[in-house]
Every structure is written in C-alpha cells, then in structure tokens.
XYZ file of C-alpha atoms in Angstrom:
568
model
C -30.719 2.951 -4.895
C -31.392 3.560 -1.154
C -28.467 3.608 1.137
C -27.680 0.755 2.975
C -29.275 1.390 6.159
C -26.366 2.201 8.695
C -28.676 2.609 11.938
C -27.801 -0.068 14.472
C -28.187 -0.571 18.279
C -24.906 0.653 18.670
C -22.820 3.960 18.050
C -19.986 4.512 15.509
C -16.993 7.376 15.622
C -17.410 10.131 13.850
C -14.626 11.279 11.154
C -12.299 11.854 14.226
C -12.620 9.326 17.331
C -11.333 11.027 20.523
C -11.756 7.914 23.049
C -7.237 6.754 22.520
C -5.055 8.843 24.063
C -3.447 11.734 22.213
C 0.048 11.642 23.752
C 1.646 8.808 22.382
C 4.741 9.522 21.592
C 6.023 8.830 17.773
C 8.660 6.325 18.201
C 12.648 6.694 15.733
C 12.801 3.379 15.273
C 10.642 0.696 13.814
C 9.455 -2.687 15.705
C 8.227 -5.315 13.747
C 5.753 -7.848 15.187
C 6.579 -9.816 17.843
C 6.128 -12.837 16.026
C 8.411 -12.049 13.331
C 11.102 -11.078 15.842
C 10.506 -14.518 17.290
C 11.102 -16.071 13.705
C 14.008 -13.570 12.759
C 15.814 -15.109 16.113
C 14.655 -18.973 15.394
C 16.369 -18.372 11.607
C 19.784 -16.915 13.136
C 20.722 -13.193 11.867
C 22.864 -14.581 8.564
C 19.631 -16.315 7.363
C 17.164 -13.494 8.282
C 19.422 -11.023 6.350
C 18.827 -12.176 2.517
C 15.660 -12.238 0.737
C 14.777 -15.367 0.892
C 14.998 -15.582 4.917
C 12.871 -12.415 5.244
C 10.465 -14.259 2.765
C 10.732 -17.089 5.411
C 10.214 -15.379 8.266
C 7.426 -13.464 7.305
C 5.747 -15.900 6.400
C 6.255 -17.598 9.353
C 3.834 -14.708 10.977
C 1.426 -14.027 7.939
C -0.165 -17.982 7.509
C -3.675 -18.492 8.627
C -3.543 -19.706 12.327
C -2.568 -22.621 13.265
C -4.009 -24.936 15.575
C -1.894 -24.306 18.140
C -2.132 -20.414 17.751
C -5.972 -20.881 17.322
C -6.073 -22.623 20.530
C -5.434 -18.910 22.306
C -8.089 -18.069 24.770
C -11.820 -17.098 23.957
C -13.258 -13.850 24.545
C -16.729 -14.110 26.122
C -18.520 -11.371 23.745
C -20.904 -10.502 26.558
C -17.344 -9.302 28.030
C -17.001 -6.183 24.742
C -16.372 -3.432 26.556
C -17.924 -1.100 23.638
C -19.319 -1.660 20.370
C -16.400 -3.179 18.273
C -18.338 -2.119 14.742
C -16.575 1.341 14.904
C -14.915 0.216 11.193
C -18.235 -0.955 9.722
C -18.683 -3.604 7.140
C -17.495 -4.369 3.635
C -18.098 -7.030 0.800
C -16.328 -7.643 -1.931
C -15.337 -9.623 -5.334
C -18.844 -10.625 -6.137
C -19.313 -14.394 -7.687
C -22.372 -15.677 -9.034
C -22.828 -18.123 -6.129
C -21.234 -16.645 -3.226
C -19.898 -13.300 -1.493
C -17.173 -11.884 0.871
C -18.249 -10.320 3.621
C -15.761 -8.205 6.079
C -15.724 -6.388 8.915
C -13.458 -5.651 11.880
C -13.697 -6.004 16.361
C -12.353 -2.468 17.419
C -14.043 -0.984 20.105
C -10.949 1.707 20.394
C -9.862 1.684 16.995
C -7.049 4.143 17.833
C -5.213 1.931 19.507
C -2.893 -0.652 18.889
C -4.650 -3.223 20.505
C -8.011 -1.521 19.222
C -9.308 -2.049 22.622
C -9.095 -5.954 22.784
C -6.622 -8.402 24.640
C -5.216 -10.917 22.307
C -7.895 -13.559 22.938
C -10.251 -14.589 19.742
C -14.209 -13.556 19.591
C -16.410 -15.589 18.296
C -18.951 -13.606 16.014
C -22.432 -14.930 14.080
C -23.400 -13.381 10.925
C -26.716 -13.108 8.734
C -27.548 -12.717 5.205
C -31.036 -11.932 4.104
C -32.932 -10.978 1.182
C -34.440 -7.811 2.815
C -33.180 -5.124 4.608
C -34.898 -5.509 7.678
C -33.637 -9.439 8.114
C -36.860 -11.146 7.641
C -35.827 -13.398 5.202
C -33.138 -14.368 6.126
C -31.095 -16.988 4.079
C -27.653 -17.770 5.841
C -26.577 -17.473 9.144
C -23.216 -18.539 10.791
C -20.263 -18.357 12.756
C -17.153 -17.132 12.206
C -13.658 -16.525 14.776
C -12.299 -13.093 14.910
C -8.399 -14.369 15.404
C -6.040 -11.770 17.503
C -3.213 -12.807 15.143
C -5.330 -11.157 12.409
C -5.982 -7.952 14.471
C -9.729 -9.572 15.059
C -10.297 -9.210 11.672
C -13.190 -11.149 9.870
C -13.801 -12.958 6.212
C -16.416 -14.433 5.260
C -17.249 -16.157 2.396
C -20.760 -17.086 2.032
C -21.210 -19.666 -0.699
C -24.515 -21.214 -2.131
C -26.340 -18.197 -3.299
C -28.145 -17.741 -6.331
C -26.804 -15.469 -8.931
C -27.695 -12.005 -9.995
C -29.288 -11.281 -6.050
C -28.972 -8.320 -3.551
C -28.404 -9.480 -0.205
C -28.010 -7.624 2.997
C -25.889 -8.788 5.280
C -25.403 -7.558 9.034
C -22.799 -9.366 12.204
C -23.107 -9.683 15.633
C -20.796 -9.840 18.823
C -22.195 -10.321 22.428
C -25.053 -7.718 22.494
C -23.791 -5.501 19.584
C -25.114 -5.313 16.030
C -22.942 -3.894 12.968
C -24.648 -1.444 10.759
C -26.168 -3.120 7.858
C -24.216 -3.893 4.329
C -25.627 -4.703 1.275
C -24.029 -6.720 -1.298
C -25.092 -8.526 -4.157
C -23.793 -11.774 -6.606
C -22.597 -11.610 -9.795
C -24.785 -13.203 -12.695
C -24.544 -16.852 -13.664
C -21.265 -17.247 -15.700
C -22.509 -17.959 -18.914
C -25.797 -15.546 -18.920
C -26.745 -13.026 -21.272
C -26.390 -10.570 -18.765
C -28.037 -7.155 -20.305
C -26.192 -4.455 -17.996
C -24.070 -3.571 -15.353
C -23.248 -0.270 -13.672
C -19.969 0.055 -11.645
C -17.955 2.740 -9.646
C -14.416 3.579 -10.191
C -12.300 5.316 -7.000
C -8.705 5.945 -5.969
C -6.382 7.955 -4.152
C -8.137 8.884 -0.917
C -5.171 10.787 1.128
C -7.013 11.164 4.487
C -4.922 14.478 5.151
C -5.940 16.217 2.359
C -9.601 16.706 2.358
C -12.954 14.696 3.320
C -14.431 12.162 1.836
C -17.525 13.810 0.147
C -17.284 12.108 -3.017
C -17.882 8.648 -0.768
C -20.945 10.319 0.402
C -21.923 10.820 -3.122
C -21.327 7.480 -4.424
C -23.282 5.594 -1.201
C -25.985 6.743 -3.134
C -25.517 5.732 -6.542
C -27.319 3.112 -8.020
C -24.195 0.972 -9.257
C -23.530 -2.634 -8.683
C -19.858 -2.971 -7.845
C -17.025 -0.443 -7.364
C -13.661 -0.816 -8.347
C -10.888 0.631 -5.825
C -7.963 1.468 -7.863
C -5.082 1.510 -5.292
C -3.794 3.997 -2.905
C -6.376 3.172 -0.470
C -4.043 4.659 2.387
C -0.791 6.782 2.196
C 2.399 5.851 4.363
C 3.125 9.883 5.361
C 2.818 11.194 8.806
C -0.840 12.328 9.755
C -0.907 15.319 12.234
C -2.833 15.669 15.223
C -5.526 17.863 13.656
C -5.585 15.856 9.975
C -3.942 18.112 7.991
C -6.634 19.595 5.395
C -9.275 18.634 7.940
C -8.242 21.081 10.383
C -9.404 18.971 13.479
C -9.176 21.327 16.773
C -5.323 20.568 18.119
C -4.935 17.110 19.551
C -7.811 15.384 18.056
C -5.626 12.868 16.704
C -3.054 10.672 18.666
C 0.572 11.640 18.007
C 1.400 8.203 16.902
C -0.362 8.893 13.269
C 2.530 11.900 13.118
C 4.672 9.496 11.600
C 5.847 7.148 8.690
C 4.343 3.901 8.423
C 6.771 1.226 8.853
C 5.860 -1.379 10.642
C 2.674 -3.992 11.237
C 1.279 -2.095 13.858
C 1.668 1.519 11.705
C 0.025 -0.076 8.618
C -2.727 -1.159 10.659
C -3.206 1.801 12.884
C -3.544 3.742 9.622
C -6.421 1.274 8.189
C -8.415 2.148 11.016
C -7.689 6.214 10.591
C -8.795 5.676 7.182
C -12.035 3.341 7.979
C -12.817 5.346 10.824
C -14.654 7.953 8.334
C -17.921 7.725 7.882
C -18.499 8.267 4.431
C -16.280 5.344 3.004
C -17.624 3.216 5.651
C -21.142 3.985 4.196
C -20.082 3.328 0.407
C -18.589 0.251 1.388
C -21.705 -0.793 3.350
C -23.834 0.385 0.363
C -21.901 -1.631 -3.053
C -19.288 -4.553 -2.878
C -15.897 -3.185 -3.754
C -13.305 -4.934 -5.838
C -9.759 -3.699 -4.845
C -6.449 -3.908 -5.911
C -3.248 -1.695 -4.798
C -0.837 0.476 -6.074
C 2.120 2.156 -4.169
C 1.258 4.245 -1.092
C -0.692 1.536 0.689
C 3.506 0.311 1.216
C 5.738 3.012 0.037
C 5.708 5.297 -2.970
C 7.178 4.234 -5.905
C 8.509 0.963 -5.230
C 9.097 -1.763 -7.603
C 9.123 -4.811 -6.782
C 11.653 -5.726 -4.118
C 13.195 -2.088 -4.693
C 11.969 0.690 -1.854
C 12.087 4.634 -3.061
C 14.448 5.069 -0.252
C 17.430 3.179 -1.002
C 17.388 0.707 2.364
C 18.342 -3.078 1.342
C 15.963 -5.421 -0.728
C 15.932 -7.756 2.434
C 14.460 -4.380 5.112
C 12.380 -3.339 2.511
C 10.719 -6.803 2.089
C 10.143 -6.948 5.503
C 8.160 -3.600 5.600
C 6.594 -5.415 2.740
C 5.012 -7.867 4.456
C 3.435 -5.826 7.340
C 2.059 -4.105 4.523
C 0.556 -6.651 2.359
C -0.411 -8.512 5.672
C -2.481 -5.272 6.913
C -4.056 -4.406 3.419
C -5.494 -8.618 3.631
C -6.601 -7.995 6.912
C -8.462 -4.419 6.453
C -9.594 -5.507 2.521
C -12.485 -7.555 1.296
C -10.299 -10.209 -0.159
C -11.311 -14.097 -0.212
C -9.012 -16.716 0.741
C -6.542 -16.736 -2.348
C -5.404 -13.345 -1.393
C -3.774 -14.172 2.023
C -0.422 -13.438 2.264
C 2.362 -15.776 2.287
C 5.538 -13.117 3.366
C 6.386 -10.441 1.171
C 4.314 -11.692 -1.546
C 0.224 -11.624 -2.491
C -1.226 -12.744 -5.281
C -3.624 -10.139 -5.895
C -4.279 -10.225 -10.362
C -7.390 -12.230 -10.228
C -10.120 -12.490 -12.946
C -14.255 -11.999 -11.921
C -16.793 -12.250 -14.929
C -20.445 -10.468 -15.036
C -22.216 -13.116 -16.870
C -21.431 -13.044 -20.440
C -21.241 -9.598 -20.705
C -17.767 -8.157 -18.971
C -14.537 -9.661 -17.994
C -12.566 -8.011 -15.750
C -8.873 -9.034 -15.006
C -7.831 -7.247 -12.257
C -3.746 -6.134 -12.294
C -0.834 -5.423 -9.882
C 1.619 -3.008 -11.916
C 3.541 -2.575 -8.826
C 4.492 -6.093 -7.317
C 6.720 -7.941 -10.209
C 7.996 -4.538 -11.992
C 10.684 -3.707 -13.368
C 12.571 -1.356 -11.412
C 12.138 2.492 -12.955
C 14.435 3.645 -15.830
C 16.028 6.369 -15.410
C 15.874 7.224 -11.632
C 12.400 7.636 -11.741
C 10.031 10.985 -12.583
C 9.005 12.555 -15.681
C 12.457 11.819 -18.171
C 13.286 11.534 -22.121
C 12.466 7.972 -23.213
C 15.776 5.734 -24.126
C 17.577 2.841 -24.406
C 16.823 2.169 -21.046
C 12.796 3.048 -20.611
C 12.898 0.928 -24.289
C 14.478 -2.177 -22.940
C 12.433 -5.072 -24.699
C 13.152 -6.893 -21.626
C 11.538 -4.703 -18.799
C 8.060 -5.447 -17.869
C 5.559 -3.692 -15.639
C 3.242 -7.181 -14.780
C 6.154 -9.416 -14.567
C 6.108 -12.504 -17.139
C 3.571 -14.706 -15.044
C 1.296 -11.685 -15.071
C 1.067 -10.649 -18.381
C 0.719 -14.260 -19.716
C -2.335 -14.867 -17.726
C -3.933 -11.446 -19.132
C -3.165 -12.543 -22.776
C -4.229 -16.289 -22.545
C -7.551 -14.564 -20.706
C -8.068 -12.864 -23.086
C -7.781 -16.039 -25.547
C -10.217 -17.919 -23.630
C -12.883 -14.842 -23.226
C -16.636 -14.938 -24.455
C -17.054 -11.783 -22.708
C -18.884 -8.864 -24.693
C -16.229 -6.138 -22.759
C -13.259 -7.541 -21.749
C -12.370 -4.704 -18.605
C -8.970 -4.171 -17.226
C -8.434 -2.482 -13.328
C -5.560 -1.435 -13.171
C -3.436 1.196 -11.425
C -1.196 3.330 -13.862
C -1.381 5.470 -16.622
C -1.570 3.035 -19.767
C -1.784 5.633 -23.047
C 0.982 7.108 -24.099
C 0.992 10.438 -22.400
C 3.278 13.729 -23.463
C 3.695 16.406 -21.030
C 5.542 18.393 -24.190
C 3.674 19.323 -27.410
C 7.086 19.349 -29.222
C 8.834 15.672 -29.430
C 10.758 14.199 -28.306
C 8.570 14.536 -24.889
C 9.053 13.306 -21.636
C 6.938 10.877 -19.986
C 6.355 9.209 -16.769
C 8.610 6.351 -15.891
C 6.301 5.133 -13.435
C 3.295 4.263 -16.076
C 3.282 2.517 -18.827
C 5.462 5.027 -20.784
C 7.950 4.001 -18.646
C 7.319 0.033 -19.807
C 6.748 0.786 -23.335
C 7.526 -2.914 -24.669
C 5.547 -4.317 -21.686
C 2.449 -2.126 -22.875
C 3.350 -3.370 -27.017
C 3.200 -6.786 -25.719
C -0.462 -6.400 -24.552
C -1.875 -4.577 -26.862
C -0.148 -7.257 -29.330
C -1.577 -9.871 -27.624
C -5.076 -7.945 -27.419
C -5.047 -7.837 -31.676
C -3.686 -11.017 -31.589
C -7.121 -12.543 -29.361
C -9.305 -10.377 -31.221
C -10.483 -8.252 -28.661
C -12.704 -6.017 -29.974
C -14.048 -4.163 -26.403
C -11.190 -3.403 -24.837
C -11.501 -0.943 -21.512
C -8.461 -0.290 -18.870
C -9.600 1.794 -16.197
C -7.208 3.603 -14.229
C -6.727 5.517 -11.085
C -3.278 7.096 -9.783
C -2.508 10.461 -11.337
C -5.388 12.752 -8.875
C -7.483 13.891 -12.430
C -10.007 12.339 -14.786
C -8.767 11.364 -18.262
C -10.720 9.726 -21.096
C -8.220 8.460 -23.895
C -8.848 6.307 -27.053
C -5.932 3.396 -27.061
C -4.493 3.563 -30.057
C -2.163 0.942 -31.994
C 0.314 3.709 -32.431
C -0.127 6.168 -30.172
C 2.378 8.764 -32.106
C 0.358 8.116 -35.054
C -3.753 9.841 -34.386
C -4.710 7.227 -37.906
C -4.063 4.445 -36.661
C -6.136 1.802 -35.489
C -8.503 2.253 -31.867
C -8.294 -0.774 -29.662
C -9.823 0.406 -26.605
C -10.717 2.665 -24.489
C -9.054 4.154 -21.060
C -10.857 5.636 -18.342
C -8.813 6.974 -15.296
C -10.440 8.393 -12.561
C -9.637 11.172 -10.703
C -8.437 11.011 -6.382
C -11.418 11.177 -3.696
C -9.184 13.501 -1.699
C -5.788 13.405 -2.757
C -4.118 16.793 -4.360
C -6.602 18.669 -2.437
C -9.467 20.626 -4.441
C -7.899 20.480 -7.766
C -9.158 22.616 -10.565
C -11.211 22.193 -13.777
C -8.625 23.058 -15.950
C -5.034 22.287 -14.869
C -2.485 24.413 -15.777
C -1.315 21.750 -18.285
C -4.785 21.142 -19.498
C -3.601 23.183 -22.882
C -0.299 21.497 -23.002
C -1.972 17.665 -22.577
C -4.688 18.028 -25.231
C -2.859 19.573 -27.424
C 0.376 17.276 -27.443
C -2.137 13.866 -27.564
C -5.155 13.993 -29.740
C -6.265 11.000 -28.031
C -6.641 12.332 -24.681
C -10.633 13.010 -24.966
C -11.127 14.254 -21.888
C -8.964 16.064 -18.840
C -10.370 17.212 -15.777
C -8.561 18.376 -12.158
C -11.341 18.215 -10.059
C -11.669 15.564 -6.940
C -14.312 12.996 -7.380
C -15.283 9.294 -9.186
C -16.231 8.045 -12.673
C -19.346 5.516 -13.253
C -19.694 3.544 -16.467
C -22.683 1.648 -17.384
C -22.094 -1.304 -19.595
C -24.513 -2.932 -22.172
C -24.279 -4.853 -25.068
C -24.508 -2.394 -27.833
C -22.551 0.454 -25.355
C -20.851 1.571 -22.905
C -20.952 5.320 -20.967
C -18.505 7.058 -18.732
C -19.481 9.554 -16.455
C -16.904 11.551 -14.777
C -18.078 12.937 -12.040
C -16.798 15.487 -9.492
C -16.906 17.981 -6.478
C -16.044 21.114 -6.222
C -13.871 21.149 -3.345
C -12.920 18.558 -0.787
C -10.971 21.236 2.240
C -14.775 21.393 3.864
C -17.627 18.846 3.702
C -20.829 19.283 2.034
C -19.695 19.699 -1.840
C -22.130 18.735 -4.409
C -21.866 16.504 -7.065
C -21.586 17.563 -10.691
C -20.924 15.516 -14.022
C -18.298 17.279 -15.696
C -18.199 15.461 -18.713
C -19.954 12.026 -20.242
C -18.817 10.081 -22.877
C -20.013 6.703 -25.052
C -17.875 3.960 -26.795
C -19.931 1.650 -29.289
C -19.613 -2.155 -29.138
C -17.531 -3.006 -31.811
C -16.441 0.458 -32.535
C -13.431 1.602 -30.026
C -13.217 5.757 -29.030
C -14.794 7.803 -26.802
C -17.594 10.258 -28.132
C -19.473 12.954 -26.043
C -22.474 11.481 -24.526
C-alpha cells in the first residue's frame, strides 16, 4: 500500500518543534483545570473530598459543551496565526457504514494554549474516494470547542462498506495532510481476509519511532494500539534517548504528569513525531489503554503512590479526559468524570470479532503489593477480577451471540500463564493475568462453555514479542489448546532490546507453550482468513538512532479449527 500522502500547503514540526519557549519553569504543585476548581468550590470542600464528589465534579468539566459554554466566541479561521495541523490526522474504529475521523488546531503545540485563545474554530472536512479529492463523497462542518483543547471528532456516517476513503480538513487557508481510512465490511458478509497491525508501548524518551515508519507502509487494514500510548515520567529538555541538542525541549515536559494541562501537553510531545503521525494518517487505529497513559500500575480507584482514592480520581479524570480528546474515539467513549467506557465490540464481516478490553479500569487491586511474587491465597481469591463483573459478562455473552469465524481479543496484559522460574512453585506477575488467576478460569470457562473454537488475545505491555498456545491447563503441556496469544513487543520502550533476553533460556524452558520470545523493538501483523491465520513478528534492530530496518524475526500459523501456533 502507498503511504497516505502527507504533502499539504502547509508545514508540520519535525520530531522536536522549537517555536514554545524552553524556559518554563516545572511547577511543585499540581493545578487542575479551572473549571474543575470552579466545581470543587460550587460542591463545598466536604463534598469534593469523597469519591463520589470528585466523580461529580469532574464531570461537571468533562460533558460535551453545553449551550451556554458553546456560545463562547468564534475564531475567524482567516485569523490562524500558523498552520494548526502540526498533530496531523487520525481515524479510527472502522464500521461498515461510517468512520471517525480526528485531528487537532495547534499551531504551537508546545504550549498550553497550543497557540489559540479560548474561542471555538469552525473547520470543514472532506472525504473522497481518491487521493487527490476528485471524488469526493462527504463534506462538512464541524466546531473545534476550546473546552476540548480544539480538538475534533468526526463521525462520518452513510458510507458503503468494505471502502478506502481519504479524508483531508481545512481551517481558514490551511489544509491537513491527507489520511486514509477505510470501513469495515457489511456485518453479516463472508468477508475472505483481513490484515491488521498490532503496537504498544511507545516511551517517547527512549528511542524514535522507526517501527511507525515501517508500519505507514504496510499494507494492513486496521491497527490495534494496545495501551501505553504515552508515559506520565518527566521528559528532559533534549528527549532522553533522542539526544536533542540542550534545550530543544521546554522545561515543562521535565516533569510528572498530573494534571489536565500535563496530560495534554504530553499528547502533543508524543503526536508531534512524524512517524506516528504518518501511520495514523496511513491505517485507522483501534485503541484502548493500559496504565502509563494515567499512572503505572493503578487499579482501579487505587494510584501506585499511595495518595487518597478521592486525589487519585481526580488525576483520573484529566487523564481519561485528555486520552478522549487526543484518541480516535466516537461518541460513546466521552468521558463522564473519572470513568470511560472504553470495552467496546467492532466485527469484520463474518469473519473476526474483536472485543476490545480495559484490564486496568474495574481491577482488582494487586495481591501481594504488586511485582513478580509466589502465587497464594491472596493472588487465588475466587473473588478478584481483572475486567470487573460488568466486563467480563459482556465478553462471555459476546461470545454466546458470535457468528464470527475468529473471535479476537485486544487487550493489554499478559494472559498465559507465565513462569519466570523453571522449578515450581514460580513466581509470576501480579499485574497480568497470573495475578487474576480465577478471573482468567472464568473466561476461558466461559470460552469452552460458547464453543469458541478461534480464540486469539493479542497483547501488548511487557516491551518483547511472545507467541503462546492458551492452554486449558496451563501447568499441564496435554491438555486441551483454546487459543492462541500474540503479544507484541514496545515501538520504543526498553530501548533497543535484544534478540535473546537474558531470560530467553529460563522462559522457554519453564513454559512449553511459550512458542516464541523475542527482545527486540518493533510490531506484529497477522493476516486472518478463513482456513488461517499468520503472525508476523516483526522488528528493528535498534531504536537510540533513526533509520533501522525492518526484519521478521519469526512467523507463525494457527489453523481454523485447530488452536497452536506452528512456524510459518
């Protein structure tokens, strides 16, 4: 597939923008929204302090806007004072009759206000069947609201099914660069293939984006964005692994993110380079979350730092509430607080299901204080769930209703059984699904129970590439296959990586259904049809500089109807 072409009227920053100033200083304290302040003061202190009156006020600031707030004052766009398509475009969670198309005003996109006053823009946007807008087949309007940091969201609805579309916005007299997207087949059609991207963990500090470059170029339909999309830790002023010359970066990335204006200041460090701008402009992406784009490690309403339930939900919000804004996410996904509704379900004809999880939002809090521990009465608490109970009922009724030929799962942790120890008993991670181990018997129950016979959970999270075979009883290499897990390996984050780890041995020796263990940086394709489906894991060989090719390091094939991975 061609790129999507990225050439516009207008210019775009680089990997490192140098137009904000560099001086800021980083600020002790947080300072949460105006808005919410506003709300925390209209609720009185007593309320604003318990969980359910930070859930109040937050949402109080996170709602669409109102009329009245909608009523702010209009922007002329001949008035941009710079191209505002410094972020790009994106499009996302394909439908057979519709798509989501995104994109962002920031003409300084280092800067809190990115450049604008708090006034709305209006902004017109095209979708044609050709790259060069010729046949073109919708065109509209749409308000870029300050209260959503000028953010835009589209969703363009009577399309036909199965179609690439290109899609392109305009503000005053400056053009975005071009995206193309495409819809999903017709619900019920025999649909004979699909070819999709998995990604995660992209840790700006710790490397470029290569692999992005890579995948802009890939012939695949869709990509699936595992979580960690940003990480909360301070950035320094020459971007870490990057090595930037000193001061490229303003000081106020040299911090935590904490607040609304931190999570979204970080968005547009991330979206600022230009190689995941182009691989979001080139496929739609499907997202979903996992810890870093809020804090690492929580659970639920519990932070990894110990502050109260009722702080932490408030950081919570600004989090969730700048991931909506910065994400290709349709209307259902808006915020309402502390809480987002991401799980959602998106079918490819008749031929894939894919119910897309949140392990982090409704967990259980970890057993055991966390880390790599002995499984116990605690970890093994019939009672502790990684989806929460709303969660994991919709999966298993899904899964009850599905005619799909490979029922997928995106999801963000670790789900085999994985020992670190080749003698037993071994430790595991409390943070996957070892951690949650009558949480993961309950799904696989009620995946036997459906009579799922495709079963695929693809995985991002731990920085390598693993290939495992799901087993019934994972401590026991005769029983029964159910599935299939594919985890992909980080864009960026853990730096280069290696081949071989230096538990590579350790790993494949102490589970014989790990298949396949690789350090490297990088993404995974699969291609599904109906008699098969075949991973590709795919990586570079270092991430510290740019320019690293792209090599398959190993491929692998799963027959319909007959679970395990096999070398390709």
């Amino acid at each position: 597939m061609t790129p999507a072409n990225h050439q516009a009227p207008t210019s775009a920053p680089t990997s490192a923008p140098t137009s904000a100033p560099t001086t800021a200083p980083a600020r002790s304290q947080p300072s949460h929204a105006p808005e919410l302040r506003a709300a925390a003061r209209s609720l009185g202190r007593r309320r604003f302090l318990t969980v359910t009156g930070a859930a109040a006020a937050l949402a109080f600031s996170v709602n669409l806007p109102t009329a009245g707030t909608a009523s702010a004052a209009e922007l002329d766009a001949a008035r941009l004072p710079a191209d505002p398509f410094t972020l790009g475009v994106a499009s996302g969670d394909p439908q057979p009759d519709s798509v989501l198309l995104w994109t962002r005003l920031a003409p300084v996109p280092y800067q809190a206000d990115s450049g604008l006053p708090a006034e709305r823009v209006e902004v017109s946007w095209e979708l044609a069947l050709d790259e060069r807008f010729r046949r073109v087949v919708r065109r509209g309007r749409a308000t870029a609201h300050p209260e959503f940091h000028h953010t835009v969201h589209v969703e363009v609805g009577h399309l036909a099914p199965g179609h690439v579309y290109h899609y392109r916005f305009r503000a005053g007299r400056y053009v975005s660069p071009a995206g193309r997207t495409r819809t999903a087949p017709a619900r019920h059609s025999r649909a004979a293939d699909l070819t999709f991207g998995v990604v995660s963990c992209q840790k700006y500090d710790q490397g470029y984006y290569t692999a992005y470059k890579h995948l802009a170029q890939e012939d695949v339909d869709v990509v699936f964005h595992l979580g960690d999309y940003l990480y909360e830790y301070a950035v320094n002023a020459t971007g870490g692994s990057r090595a930037y010359p000193a001061g490229t970066l303003p000081a106020h990335f040299n911090h935590e993110t904490v607040t609304l204006e931190d999570y979204r200041l970080r968005y547009a460090l991330y979206k600022s380079d230009p190689d995941l701008r182009a691989a979001h402009a080139a496929h739609p992406f499907v997202v979903t979350w996992d810890d870093h784009e809020t804090e690492n490690n929580y659970a639920d309403e519990t932070p990894e730092n110990g502050v109260p339930p009722e702080e932490f939900l408030i950081r919570r919000a600004a989090a969730y509430r700048a991931y909506w804004e910065n994400m290709p996410l349709r209307r259902p996904q808006l915020p309402d607080g502390p809480d987002l509704k991401l799980y959602r379900r998106l079918h490819w004809g008749r031929l894939a299901q894919f119910d897309v999880l949140d392990t982090r939002q409704y967990r259980s809090n970890q057993a055991y204080g966390d880390g790599w521990q002995f499984p116990g009465p605690e970890s093994e608490d019939p009672g502790r769930t990684l989806t929460g109970g709303a969660q994991e009922r919709w999966l298993i009724n899904g899964w009850h209703r599905s005619n799909a030929r490979w029922n997928v799962v995106p999801q963000q942790v670790t789900f085999s059984q994985r020992y670190n120890m080749t003698t037993t008993p071994s430790k595991v991670s409390m943070d996957s699904w070892d951690g949650y181990p009558a949480s993961r018997e309950r799904v696989l129950a009620g995946a036997q129970a459906a009579g799922i016979e495709n079963l695929m959970v693809l995985t991002g999270d731990v920085h390598v590439s693993y290939g495992f075979d799901i087993k019934r009883d994972f401590d026991d290499p005769d029983s029964r296959t159910l599935g299939t897990e594919i985890v992909a390996t980080s864009i960026t984050s853990g730096g280069n990586g290696s081949e071989k780890p230096s538990n590579w041995d350790t790993l494949m020796a102490a589970n014989p259904h790990l298949k396949f263990f690789n350090g490297r940086r990088g993404y995974t394709t699969v291609s599904l049809g109906r008699e098969s489906a075949r991973a590709d894991f795919k990586t570079v060989s270092h991430v510290g500089t740019e320019g690293a090719p792209l090599t398959t390091a190993g491929s692998f094939v799963t027959e319909a109807g007959e679970p395990g991975l096999k070398p390709a």
